Tab-separated table of C-alpha atoms in Angstrom:
chain	number	residue	atom	x	y	z
A	1	MET	CA	108.520	122.420	83.246
A	2	GLN	CA	107.580	125.892	82.397
A	3	PHE	CA	109.267	128.663	83.481
A	4	GLU	CA	107.483	132.192	83.415
A	5	TYR	CA	109.445	135.395	83.573
A	6	ASP	CA	108.229	138.972	83.976
A	7	ILE	CA	110.432	140.916	81.284
A	8	VAL	CA	110.775	144.419	83.047
A	9	ASN	CA	112.141	146.304	80.429
A	10	SER	CA	110.800	145.208	77.073
A	11	SER	CA	111.746	148.613	75.244
A	12	VAL	CA	114.798	150.746	74.868
A	13	LEU	CA	115.793	154.080	74.510
A	14	ILE	CA	116.748	155.510	70.985
A	15	ASP	CA	117.139	158.759	69.468
A	16	LYS	CA	115.043	159.794	72.665
A	17	LYS	CA	112.178	157.682	71.875
A	18	TRP	CA	111.508	154.268	73.327
A	19	LYS	CA	110.975	151.674	70.976
A	20	PRO	CA	110.148	147.966	71.575
A	21	ILE	CA	113.155	145.321	71.456
A	22	THR	CA	112.499	142.606	69.026
A	23	ILE	CA	111.273	138.936	69.799
A	24	GLU	CA	115.179	137.550	69.746
A	25	GLU	CA	116.369	140.451	72.301
A	26	GLN	CA	113.286	139.077	74.352
A	27	LYS	CA	114.832	135.495	74.322
A	28	LYS	CA	118.265	136.728	74.687
A	29	LEU	CA	117.070	138.322	77.651
A	30	SER	CA	114.921	135.933	79.421
A	31	TRP	CA	117.559	133.132	78.955
A	32	GLN	CA	119.302	135.824	81.022
A	33	GLN	CA	117.144	135.864	83.795
A	34	PHE	CA	116.647	131.951	83.768
A	35	ARG	CA	120.075	131.646	84.160
A	36	SER	CA	120.579	133.761	86.966
A	37	LYS	CA	120.059	132.544	90.719
A	38	SER	CA	118.855	135.682	91.967
A	39	GLU	CA	116.183	136.080	89.766
A	40	ILE	CA	113.096	133.991	90.607
A	41	PRO	CA	110.138	133.341	88.255
A	42	PHE	CA	106.949	134.549	89.107
A	43	SER	CA	104.926	130.969	88.156
A	44	VAL	CA	106.405	127.526	87.395
A	45	ILE	CA	103.547	124.732	85.836
A	46	GLU	CA	105.772	121.462	86.554
A	47	LYS	CA	104.237	118.488	84.436
A	48	LYS	CA	104.646	114.900	84.994
A	49	TYR	CA	103.812	111.615	82.848
A	50	THR	CA	103.400	108.469	83.733
A	51	TYR	CA	103.175	105.327	81.398
A	52	GLN	CA	101.473	101.827	81.727
A	53	SER	CA	100.104	99.308	79.693
A	54	ASP	CA	96.602	100.490	80.352
A	55	LYS	CA	96.710	103.949	81.003
A	56	ILE	CA	98.585	107.247	80.849
A	57	GLU	CA	98.487	109.681	84.215
A	58	VAL	CA	99.485	113.785	83.594
A	59	THR	CA	99.925	115.357	86.450
A	60	ILE	CA	100.084	119.429	86.202
A	61	ASN	CA	101.055	121.641	89.249
A	62	LYS	CA	100.825	125.108	88.641
A	63	PHE	CA	103.097	127.128	91.303
A	64	SER	CA	103.515	130.957	91.855
A	65	PHE	CA	106.664	132.324	93.518
A	66	SER	CA	107.119	135.176	95.557
A	67	ASN	CA	109.295	137.140	98.133
A	68	LYS	CA	108.943	137.937	101.657
A	69	MET	CA	111.350	139.401	104.511
A	70	ASN	CA	112.184	136.676	107.341
A	71	ASN	CA	114.560	138.498	110.018
A	72	GLY	CA	115.725	141.256	107.614
A	73	LYS	CA	116.895	138.127	104.951
A	74	ILE	CA	114.104	137.634	101.504
A	75	GLU	CA	113.043	134.460	101.300
A	76	GLY	CA	111.396	132.713	98.370
A	77	ASN	CA	107.847	131.544	99.103
A	78	LYS	CA	106.630	128.906	96.646
A	79	GLU	CA	103.100	128.236	96.913
A	80	LEU	CA	100.591	125.871	94.720
A	81	LEU	CA	98.198	127.663	92.955
A	82	ASP	CA	96.339	124.871	90.947
A	83	TYR	CA	96.675	120.939	90.573
A	84	GLU	CA	95.110	118.860	88.226
A	85	ILE	CA	95.689	115.177	86.807
A	86	ILE	CA	94.638	113.791	83.613
A	87	LYS	CA	94.059	109.810	83.123
A	88	TYR	CA	94.289	108.579	79.777
A	89	LYS	CA	92.663	104.878	79.507
A	90	LEU	CA	93.828	102.633	77.205
A	91	ASP	CA	92.695	99.637	75.153
A	92	ASN	CA	94.631	96.368	74.069
A	93	ILE	CA	96.127	98.262	71.191
A	94	GLY	CA	96.867	101.626	72.882
A	95	ARG	CA	94.170	103.673	71.726
A	96	ILE	CA	92.813	105.973	74.114
A	97	ILE	CA	89.120	104.864	75.186
A	98	GLN	CA	88.709	107.363	78.069
A	99	LYS	CA	89.885	110.561	79.492
A	100	GLU	CA	89.139	111.552	83.283
A	101	ILE	CA	90.135	114.990	84.602
A	102	PHE	CA	90.814	115.613	88.221
A	103	GLY	CA	91.095	118.767	89.837
A	104	ARG	CA	92.181	119.904	93.723
A	105	ASN	CA	90.995	117.815	96.190
A	106	LYS	CA	90.966	115.128	93.342
A	107	GLU	CA	87.173	115.704	92.814
A	108	LEU	CA	86.241	114.405	88.993
A	109	LYS	CA	85.492	117.258	86.569
A	110	GLU	CA	85.499	116.313	83.703
A	111	THR	CA	85.004	112.272	81.363
A	112	MET	CA	85.063	111.508	77.854
A	113	LYS	CA	84.608	108.675	76.094
A	114	PHE	CA	86.204	107.769	72.857
A	115	SER	CA	85.321	105.120	70.763
A	116	TYR	CA	86.782	103.952	67.017
């Protein structure tokens, strides 16, 4: 899973001037947001891998999050933005011989064949 958070304060006030914080400081702030139960990410990418002897299947789901008011309480809303399935067909010794990419509604978007 890949989580994305919005770092609001990417600069700090030093000697009356705004200076950007370092990448290490941004990482520290990101981990604080990730561990905080009150913070919600603005997007999440979930990847699921299925392995079989003759194929590999990768399912990729992209979600966005938003807050909404319901009866005076804030509720988180998770919405599926994009959905993709990638199927790899393997030969007898495990080499990829075909790649198929399916989008929403399971329509075939792209097919690639490989030879060795």
